[in-house]
């Protein structure tokens, strides 16, 4: 029962990230700020996630994981409560920053706890189950926020998210077993010396040493490039739909739901595939994402093709998530900092991809151009992932990057003790 509680936490955090997009006009009017200023409620959140994922995980390195997860959700509840009550824009922004601090660490540490709840051969599927909450939030977040905000005001949306966070906190506290939040007697036992884990507590210097592995850096780079290509294109999809394909602005919402449905399907399929052959699944997913972006760029003026391709964009894009997280944590010997660094890498990729997409639009290449830029970025990701897989087969590059069947040595040594 621990996985549903983790998924609910992911759902709440995902809602907080995505819901603001549909509420921005209301919030700007209510707090008497410009739309551009209100936009910092989105970008400020993303920047905090990128930095906080590593900083918070490092700061809690000496603590057992289950109490840390409970504490992170308490921070999440506090941030959203602050947003719901915010009398001024400054307080609202502070609430967003406080809530964002838990984002990366929750998914990083939570993914390690999730994989301890299942046998090693189901590790990627367990991570996918936790991230299912995030993908569903992507589908429901904006329409949920818009509906609740329209009916009861934008503050009601943040009250609802606060309640969801509180329920998830209680669920994790009650349903996640104590042994899943420690590292001394299970998945981490065999890696204690390498990863510096003692009874679920990890020495920060030992965690930092895990980043000497070339496999860790190659996986983080492939993550950033994969996300950068997908979200660099996604950031401008509304313009692609309306200015190139000829959809109306009212069509954009359901098209984004199609994209979000692709995320849900891709996340589940990627978890299953990674448990069978992780590196092959990652290479196929990244190659599929490259092809989808390139074809989308060519066929962007076709409405029918756009519907199919935006689904595939989400599916191939998120099929990489479970495998990338289990791969980087295996390569790092199971340290939480590596899993959180993966979340940071994805956010860095998002920012760089959106920046590159904006450049080509500003240069006058049109609103389909970010799709081709995205294809180029992901192509580089395929190359990096190919090098990582080749080095892993040859046992080159340090760490435990082999992962051909989705199992790292740090889990296999433990014998999946329960």
Short mmCIF file of C-alpha atoms in Angstrom, two decimals:
data_model
loop_
_atom_site.label_atom_id
_atom_site.label_comp_id
_atom_site.label_asym_id
_atom_site.label_seq_id
_atom_site.Cartn_x
_atom_site.Cartn_y
_atom_site.Cartn_z
CA UNK A 1 0.00 0.00 0.00
CA UNK A 2 3.03 2.28 0.20
CA UNK A 3 3.18 2.89 -3.57
CA UNK A 4 -0.31 4.49 -3.80
CA UNK A 5 0.64 6.85 -0.97
CA UNK A 6 3.81 7.86 -2.81
CA UNK A 7 1.80 8.27 -6.03
CA UNK A 8 -0.71 10.51 -4.23
CA UNK A 9 2.17 12.67 -3.02
CA UNK A 10 3.44 12.87 -6.58
CA UNK A 11 -0.05 13.79 -7.77
CA UNK A 12 -0.29 16.66 -5.29
CA UNK A 13 3.16 17.97 -6.17
CA UNK A 14 2.36 17.70 -9.87
CA UNK A 15 -0.86 19.65 -9.38
CA UNK A 16 1.05 22.43 -7.65
CA UNK A 17 3.48 22.65 -10.55
CA UNK A 18 0.95 22.62 -13.40
CA UNK A 19 -2.22 24.13 -11.94
CA UNK A 20 -0.93 27.68 -11.80
CA UNK A 21 -0.92 27.96 -15.60
CA UNK A 22 -4.71 27.93 -15.70
CA UNK A 23 -5.00 30.32 -12.75
CA UNK A 24 -2.44 32.94 -13.73
CA UNK A 25 -4.89 35.58 -15.05
CA UNK A 26 -7.04 35.29 -11.89
CA UNK A 27 -4.03 35.47 -9.59
CA UNK A 28 -2.61 38.50 -11.43
CA UNK A 29 -5.91 40.38 -11.13
CA UNK A 30 -6.46 39.42 -7.51
CA UNK A 31 -2.97 40.40 -6.37
CA UNK A 32 -2.81 43.43 -8.71
CA UNK A 33 0.36 42.48 -10.58
CA UNK A 34 1.15 42.29 -14.30
CA UNK A 35 0.95 39.04 -16.22
CA UNK A 36 4.74 39.06 -16.64
CA UNK A 37 5.23 39.47 -12.89
CA UNK A 38 2.71 36.72 -12.18
CA UNK A 39 4.70 34.49 -14.53
CA UNK A 40 7.42 34.29 -11.89
CA UNK A 41 5.04 32.04 -9.95
CA UNK A 42 5.83 29.47 -12.67
CA UNK A 43 9.47 30.20 -13.45
CA UNK A 44 10.35 30.80 -9.79
CA UNK A 45 8.91 27.40 -8.95
CA UNK A 46 10.94 25.68 -11.70
CA UNK A 47 14.20 27.36 -10.68
CA UNK A 48 13.63 26.40 -7.05
CA UNK A 49 13.05 22.77 -8.07
CA UNK A 50 16.32 22.71 -10.04
CA UNK A 51 18.36 24.05 -7.12
CA UNK A 52 16.35 22.59 -4.26
CA UNK A 53 16.47 19.01 -5.54
CA UNK A 54 20.19 18.80 -4.80
CA UNK A 55 20.38 21.24 -1.89
CA UNK A 56 17.58 19.69 0.18
CA UNK A 57 18.73 16.13 -0.51
CA UNK A 58 22.27 17.05 0.55
CA UNK A 59 20.99 18.78 3.67
CA UNK A 60 19.03 15.68 4.73
CA UNK A 61 21.78 13.20 3.86
CA UNK A 62 22.19 12.11 7.49
CA UNK A 63 18.52 11.28 8.02
CA UNK A 64 16.49 8.14 7.38
CA UNK A 65 14.36 8.38 4.24
CA UNK A 66 10.83 7.82 5.50
CA UNK A 67 10.94 10.68 8.03
CA UNK A 68 12.48 12.88 5.35
CA UNK A 69 9.58 12.13 2.97
CA UNK A 70 7.08 12.98 5.70
CA UNK A 71 8.96 16.22 6.41
CA UNK A 72 9.06 17.12 2.71
CA UNK A 73 5.31 16.72 2.43
CA UNK A 74 4.86 18.84 5.55
CA UNK A 75 6.88 21.53 3.75
CA UNK A 76 4.66 21.05 0.70
CA UNK A 77 1.49 21.47 2.78
CA UNK A 78 2.91 24.59 4.42
CA UNK A 79 3.82 26.14 1.05
CA UNK A 80 0.39 25.57 -0.46
CA UNK A 81 -1.34 26.77 2.70
CA UNK A 82 0.72 29.94 2.46
CA UNK A 83 -0.34 30.34 -1.18
CA UNK A 84 -4.01 29.82 -0.31
CA UNK A 85 -3.86 32.51 2.38
CA UNK A 86 -1.47 34.90 0.60
CA UNK A 87 -2.57 38.53 1.08
CA UNK A 88 0.11 39.84 -1.31
CA UNK A 89 2.06 38.71 -4.37
CA UNK A 90 5.28 38.45 -2.33
CA UNK A 91 3.69 36.00 0.11
CA UNK A 92 2.25 34.01 -2.81
CA UNK A 93 5.69 33.74 -4.42
CA UNK A 94 7.17 32.67 -1.08
CA UNK A 95 4.53 29.94 -0.82
CA UNK A 96 5.43 28.70 -4.29
CA UNK A 97 9.14 28.62 -3.41
CA UNK A 98 8.49 26.75 -0.15
CA UNK A 99 6.34 24.16 -1.96
CA UNK A 100 8.95 23.79 -4.72
CA UNK A 101 11.71 22.98 -2.24
CA UNK A 102 10.21 19.55 -1.65
CA UNK A 103 9.62 18.69 -5.32
CA UNK A 104 12.94 17.27 -6.51
CA UNK A 105 13.90 15.61 -3.25
CA UNK A 106 10.49 13.96 -2.90
CA UNK A 107 10.78 12.29 -6.30
CA UNK A 108 14.47 11.51 -5.83
CA UNK A 109 14.22 9.98 -2.35
CA UNK A 110 10.73 8.61 -3.00
CA UNK A 111 11.95 6.67 -6.03
CA UNK A 112 14.51 4.86 -3.83
CA UNK A 113 11.83 4.04 -1.26
CA UNK A 114 9.43 2.89 -4.01
CA UNK A 115 11.88 0.42 -5.49
CA UNK A 116 12.50 -1.09 -2.04
CA UNK A 117 8.81 -1.99 -1.81
CA UNK A 118 9.07 -4.49 -4.68
CA UNK A 119 11.44 -7.24 -5.88
CA UNK A 120 14.50 -5.95 -7.82
CA UNK A 121 13.12 -7.09 -11.17
CA UNK A 122 10.17 -4.68 -10.74
CA UNK A 123 12.24 -1.65 -9.69
CA UNK A 124 11.51 0.52 -12.73
CA UNK A 125 7.80 -0.29 -12.59
CA UNK A 126 7.74 0.79 -8.95
CA UNK A 127 9.32 4.12 -9.90
CA UNK A 128 6.79 4.43 -12.74
CA UNK A 129 3.96 3.84 -10.23
CA UNK A 130 5.15 6.74 -8.11
CA UNK A 131 5.53 8.99 -11.14
CA UNK A 132 2.05 8.00 -12.32
CA UNK A 133 0.76 10.60 -9.87
CA UNK A 134 2.81 13.28 -11.62
CA UNK A 135 1.65 12.23 -15.09
CA UNK A 136 -2.01 12.18 -14.07
CA UNK A 137 -1.54 15.61 -12.52
CA UNK A 138 -0.21 16.81 -15.85
CA UNK A 139 -3.44 15.66 -17.52
CA UNK A 140 -5.76 17.03 -14.85
CA UNK A 141 -3.78 19.92 -13.37
CA UNK A 142 -4.66 22.81 -15.66
CA UNK A 143 -8.32 21.86 -16.25
CA UNK A 144 -8.76 21.10 -12.53
CA UNK A 145 -7.33 24.45 -11.54
CA UNK A 146 -9.37 26.29 -14.13
CA UNK A 147 -12.61 24.58 -13.08
CA UNK A 148 -12.18 25.06 -9.34
CA UNK A 149 -10.82 28.56 -9.81
CA UNK A 150 -13.71 29.60 -12.03
CA UNK A 151 -16.29 28.24 -9.63
CA UNK A 152 -14.84 29.06 -6.20
CA UNK A 153 -11.81 31.25 -6.87
CA UNK A 154 -8.11 30.49 -7.24
CA UNK A 155 -7.55 30.21 -3.50
CA UNK A 156 -9.92 27.24 -3.37
CA UNK A 157 -7.59 25.38 -5.72
CA UNK A 158 -4.66 25.77 -3.34
CA UNK A 159 -6.84 24.75 -0.40
CA UNK A 160 -7.70 21.56 -2.31
CA UNK A 161 -4.02 20.85 -3.01
CA UNK A 162 -3.21 21.46 0.65
CA UNK A 163 -5.74 18.80 1.64
CA UNK A 164 -4.33 16.36 -0.94
CA UNK A 165 -0.84 16.94 0.45
CA UNK A 166 -2.05 16.32 4.02
CA UNK A 167 -3.72 13.05 3.01
CA UNK A 168 -0.55 11.93 1.19
CA UNK A 169 1.54 12.82 4.25
CA UNK A 170 -0.67 10.68 6.49
CA UNK A 171 -0.67 7.89 3.91
CA UNK A 172 3.13 7.75 3.75
CA UNK A 173 3.44 7.94 7.52
CA UNK A 174 0.99 5.04 7.98
CA UNK A 175 1.40 2.86 4.87
CA UNK A 176 5.10 3.01 3.99
CA UNK A 177 6.81 0.42 6.20
CA UNK A 178 9.72 1.55 8.33
CA UNK A 179 12.23 -0.76 6.65
CA UNK A 180 11.50 0.82 3.25
CA UNK A 181 12.73 4.17 4.56
CA UNK A 182 16.03 2.84 5.81
CA UNK A 183 19.02 1.48 3.98
CA UNK A 184 20.69 -0.78 6.46
CA UNK A 185 18.83 -4.03 5.88
CA UNK A 186 17.63 -4.13 2.34
CA UNK A 187 18.39 -2.61 -1.01
CA UNK A 188 21.29 -0.60 0.27
CA UNK A 189 22.91 -3.24 2.40
CA UNK A 190 25.35 -4.42 -0.23
CA UNK A 191 26.33 -0.91 -1.17
CA UNK A 192 26.91 0.36 2.34
CA UNK A 193 30.61 0.80 1.87
CA UNK A 194 30.38 2.29 -1.58
CA UNK A 195 27.43 4.57 -1.00
CA UNK A 196 28.10 5.34 2.62
CA UNK A 197 24.72 4.18 3.90
CA UNK A 198 24.32 3.28 7.55
CA UNK A 199 20.87 2.38 8.77
CA UNK A 200 19.26 4.51 6.08
CA UNK A 201 21.55 7.48 6.72
CA UNK A 202 23.98 8.45 4.02
CA UNK A 203 27.25 10.28 4.50
CA UNK A 204 27.27 13.36 2.27
CA UNK A 205 30.90 12.91 1.26
CA UNK A 206 30.18 9.32 0.24
CA UNK A 207 27.23 10.55 -1.85
CA UNK A 208 29.46 13.11 -3.56
CA UNK A 209 32.01 10.40 -4.37
CA UNK A 210 29.36 8.58 -6.37
CA UNK A 211 29.56 11.42 -8.90
CA UNK A 212 33.03 10.28 -9.88
CA UNK A 213 31.28 7.69 -12.04
CA UNK A 214 31.21 8.50 -15.75
CA UNK A 215 27.97 6.52 -16.00
CA UNK A 216 26.29 8.92 -13.56
CA UNK A 217 27.25 11.96 -15.64
CA UNK A 218 26.36 10.31 -18.94
CA UNK A 219 22.91 9.38 -17.61
CA UNK A 220 22.31 12.87 -16.21
CA UNK A 221 23.38 14.39 -19.54
CA UNK A 222 21.06 12.08 -21.49
CA UNK A 223 18.23 13.02 -19.12
CA UNK A 224 18.82 16.75 -19.63
CA UNK A 225 18.98 16.38 -23.42
CA UNK A 226 15.88 14.18 -23.59
CA UNK A 227 13.83 16.57 -21.46
CA UNK A 228 15.33 19.60 -23.17
CA UNK A 229 14.24 18.43 -26.59
CA UNK A 230 10.74 17.46 -25.50
CA UNK A 231 9.96 20.51 -23.36
CA UNK A 232 11.72 22.89 -25.72
CA UNK A 233 9.07 21.93 -28.25
CA UNK A 234 6.26 21.59 -25.71
CA UNK A 235 6.77 25.14 -24.42
CA UNK A 236 5.55 26.54 -27.75
CA UNK A 237 2.97 23.92 -28.71
CA UNK A 238 0.05 26.29 -28.13
CA UNK A 239 1.49 28.54 -30.84
CA UNK A 240 2.20 25.56 -33.11
CA UNK A 241 -1.39 24.37 -32.77
CA UNK A 242 -3.01 27.76 -33.36
CA UNK A 243 -0.59 29.48 -35.76
CA UNK A 244 0.54 26.46 -37.83
CA UNK A 245 -2.15 23.76 -37.60
CA UNK A 246 -5.03 26.22 -37.46
CA UNK A 247 -6.66 25.00 -34.24
CA UNK A 248 -8.67 27.48 -32.22
CA UNK A 249 -7.42 28.62 -28.82
CA UNK A 250 -10.24 26.64 -27.17
CA UNK A 251 -8.84 23.46 -28.75
CA UNK A 252 -5.51 23.81 -26.98
CA UNK A 253 -6.84 22.48 -23.64
CA UNK A 254 -8.01 19.13 -25.01
CA UNK A 255 -4.87 18.80 -27.13
CA UNK A 256 -2.81 19.18 -23.96
CA UNK A 257 -4.94 16.48 -22.36
CA UNK A 258 -3.99 14.22 -25.30
CA UNK A 259 -0.34 15.04 -24.59
CA UNK A 260 -0.83 14.30 -20.88
CA UNK A 261 -2.47 10.97 -21.71
CA UNK A 262 0.66 10.13 -23.68
CA UNK A 263 2.74 10.88 -20.57
CA UNK A 264 0.67 8.40 -18.53
CA UNK A 265 0.95 5.65 -21.17
CA UNK A 266 4.64 6.27 -21.80
CA UNK A 267 5.50 6.27 -18.10
CA UNK A 268 3.82 2.87 -17.58
CA UNK A 269 5.29 1.33 -20.74
CA UNK A 270 8.75 2.72 -19.99
CA UNK A 271 8.72 1.19 -16.51
CA UNK A 272 7.83 -2.24 -17.86
CA UNK A 273 10.37 -2.03 -20.66
CA UNK A 274 13.16 -0.86 -18.37
CA UNK A 275 12.62 -3.85 -16.09
CA UNK A 276 13.16 -6.14 -19.08
CA UNK A 277 16.07 -4.34 -20.78
CA UNK A 278 16.73 -0.88 -19.46
CA UNK A 279 19.32 0.53 -21.85
CA UNK A 280 17.52 -0.82 -24.92
CA UNK A 281 14.28 0.77 -23.69
CA UNK A 282 16.00 4.12 -23.14
CA UNK A 283 17.62 4.07 -26.58
CA UNK A 284 14.36 3.13 -28.32
CA UNK A 285 12.42 5.78 -26.36
CA UNK A 286 14.90 8.55 -27.17
CA UNK A 287 15.08 7.50 -30.82
CA UNK A 288 11.27 7.44 -30.97
CA UNK A 289 11.14 10.91 -29.42
CA UNK A 290 13.63 12.20 -32.01
CA UNK A 291 11.58 10.77 -34.88
CA UNK A 292 8.32 12.11 -33.42
CA UNK A 293 9.69 15.64 -33.10
CA UNK A 294 11.12 15.61 -36.63
CA UNK A 295 7.93 14.25 -38.21
CA UNK A 296 5.84 16.64 -36.12
CA UNK A 297 7.88 19.52 -37.52
CA UNK A 298 7.19 18.38 -41.08
CA UNK A 299 3.47 17.68 -40.51
CA UNK A 300 2.70 20.49 -38.05
CA UNK A 301 0.18 22.03 -40.44
CA UNK A 302 -1.95 18.86 -40.41
CA UNK A 303 -4.56 18.77 -37.67
CA UNK A 304 -4.98 14.99 -37.72
CA UNK A 305 -1.25 14.34 -37.63
CA UNK A 306 -0.83 16.87 -34.82
CA UNK A 307 -3.25 14.96 -32.57
CA UNK A 308 -1.41 11.66 -33.08
CA UNK A 309 2.04 13.19 -32.80
CA UNK A 310 1.37 15.19 -29.63
CA UNK A 311 0.29 11.92 -27.98
CA UNK A 312 3.50 10.21 -29.17
CA UNK A 313 5.51 13.21 -27.95
CA UNK A 314 4.26 12.61 -24.42
CA UNK A 315 4.54 8.83 -24.65
CA UNK A 316 8.13 8.62 -25.91
CA UNK A 317 9.21 11.57 -23.77
CA UNK A 318 8.07 10.11 -20.46
CA UNK A 319 8.97 6.50 -21.32
CA UNK A 320 12.53 7.43 -20.39
CA UNK A 321 11.76 8.58 -16.84
CA UNK A 322 11.66 5.30 -14.83
CA UNK A 323 14.71 3.86 -16.57
CA UNK A 324 16.79 7.02 -16.24
CA UNK A 325 16.15 7.23 -12.50
CA UNK A 326 16.93 3.57 -11.78
CA UNK A 327 19.97 3.78 -14.06
CA UNK A 328 21.51 6.81 -12.39
CA UNK A 329 20.87 5.48 -8.88
CA UNK A 330 22.37 2.10 -9.79
CA UNK A 331 25.41 3.82 -11.29
CA UNK A 332 25.77 5.88 -8.11
CA UNK A 333 25.38 2.91 -5.76
CA UNK A 334 21.90 3.86 -4.61
CA UNK A 335 22.61 7.29 -3.10
CA UNK A 336 19.61 9.66 -2.90
CA UNK A 337 21.60 12.62 -4.21
CA UNK A 338 21.90 10.97 -7.62
CA UNK A 339 18.14 10.47 -7.94
CA UNK A 340 17.52 14.08 -6.98
CA UNK A 341 20.23 15.25 -9.38
CA UNK A 342 18.28 13.50 -12.13
CA UNK A 343 15.28 15.73 -11.33
CA UNK A 344 17.55 18.78 -11.41
CA UNK A 345 19.00 17.68 -14.75
CA UNK A 346 15.52 17.41 -16.24
CA UNK A 347 14.65 20.94 -15.08
CA UNK A 348 17.90 22.33 -16.45
CA UNK A 349 17.07 20.62 -19.73
CA UNK A 350 13.58 22.14 -19.68
CA UNK A 351 14.99 25.64 -19.26
CA UNK A 352 17.65 25.26 -21.95
CA UNK A 353 15.22 23.66 -24.39
CA UNK A 354 12.65 26.42 -23.94
CA UNK A 355 15.43 29.01 -24.41
CA UNK A 356 16.63 27.37 -27.64
CA UNK A 357 13.07 27.12 -28.96
CA UNK A 358 12.50 30.78 -28.25
CA UNK A 359 15.69 31.71 -30.11
CA UNK A 360 14.59 30.11 -33.39
CA UNK A 361 11.16 31.70 -33.14
CA UNK A 362 12.72 35.10 -32.51
CA UNK A 363 15.02 34.53 -35.48
CA UNK A 364 11.95 34.22 -37.71
CA UNK A 365 12.00 30.49 -38.44
CA UNK A 366 8.36 30.03 -37.45
CA UNK A 367 6.40 28.26 -34.74
CA UNK A 368 7.21 24.77 -36.00
CA UNK A 369 10.95 25.42 -35.66
CA UNK A 370 11.18 24.43 -31.95
CA UNK A 371 10.12 20.92 -32.99
CA UNK A 372 13.18 20.59 -35.25
CA UNK A 373 15.40 22.10 -32.56
CA UNK A 374 13.99 19.58 -30.11
CA UNK A 375 14.75 16.74 -32.52
CA UNK A 376 18.34 17.92 -32.75
CA UNK A 377 18.73 18.13 -28.98
CA UNK A 378 17.30 14.65 -28.42
CA UNK A 379 19.53 13.26 -31.19
CA UNK A 380 22.48 14.36 -29.06
CA UNK A 381 20.79 12.56 -26.15
CA UNK A 382 20.60 9.35 -28.20
CA UNK A 383 24.33 9.64 -28.86
CA UNK A 384 25.14 10.13 -25.17
CA UNK A 385 22.90 7.25 -24.16
CA UNK A 386 24.50 5.05 -26.83
CA UNK A 387 27.96 5.78 -25.43
CA UNK A 388 26.74 5.04 -21.90
CA UNK A 389 25.20 1.72 -22.97
CA UNK A 390 28.35 0.72 -24.88
CA UNK A 391 30.58 1.57 -21.93
CA UNK A 392 28.27 -0.35 -19.58
CA UNK A 393 28.44 -3.52 -21.68
CA UNK A 394 32.23 -3.28 -21.60
CA UNK A 395 32.30 -2.44 -17.89
CA UNK A 396 33.88 0.95 -18.65
CA UNK A 397 33.24 4.22 -16.86
CA UNK A 398 32.87 3.31 -13.22
CA UNK A 399 29.68 2.85 -11.20
CA UNK A 400 27.10 0.20 -11.88
CA UNK A 401 25.83 1.34 -15.23
CA UNK A 402 25.30 -2.08 -16.80
CA UNK A 403 21.63 -2.28 -15.94
CA UNK A 404 20.82 -4.47 -18.94
CA UNK A 405 17.99 -6.11 -17.06
CA UNK A 406 17.12 -3.16 -14.88
CA UNK A 407 19.00 -4.37 -11.81
CA UNK A 408 21.96 -2.60 -10.26
CA UNK A 409 24.47 -4.38 -8.06
CA UNK A 410 23.36 -2.37 -5.04
CA UNK A 411 19.96 -4.09 -5.22
CA UNK A 412 21.12 -7.54 -6.29
CA UNK A 413 23.56 -7.81 -3.39
CA UNK A 414 20.78 -7.12 -0.96
CA UNK A 415 18.80 -10.10 -2.10
CA UNK A 416 15.67 -7.96 -1.83
CA UNK A 417 15.45 -8.59 1.91
CA UNK A 418 12.06 -7.89 3.42
#
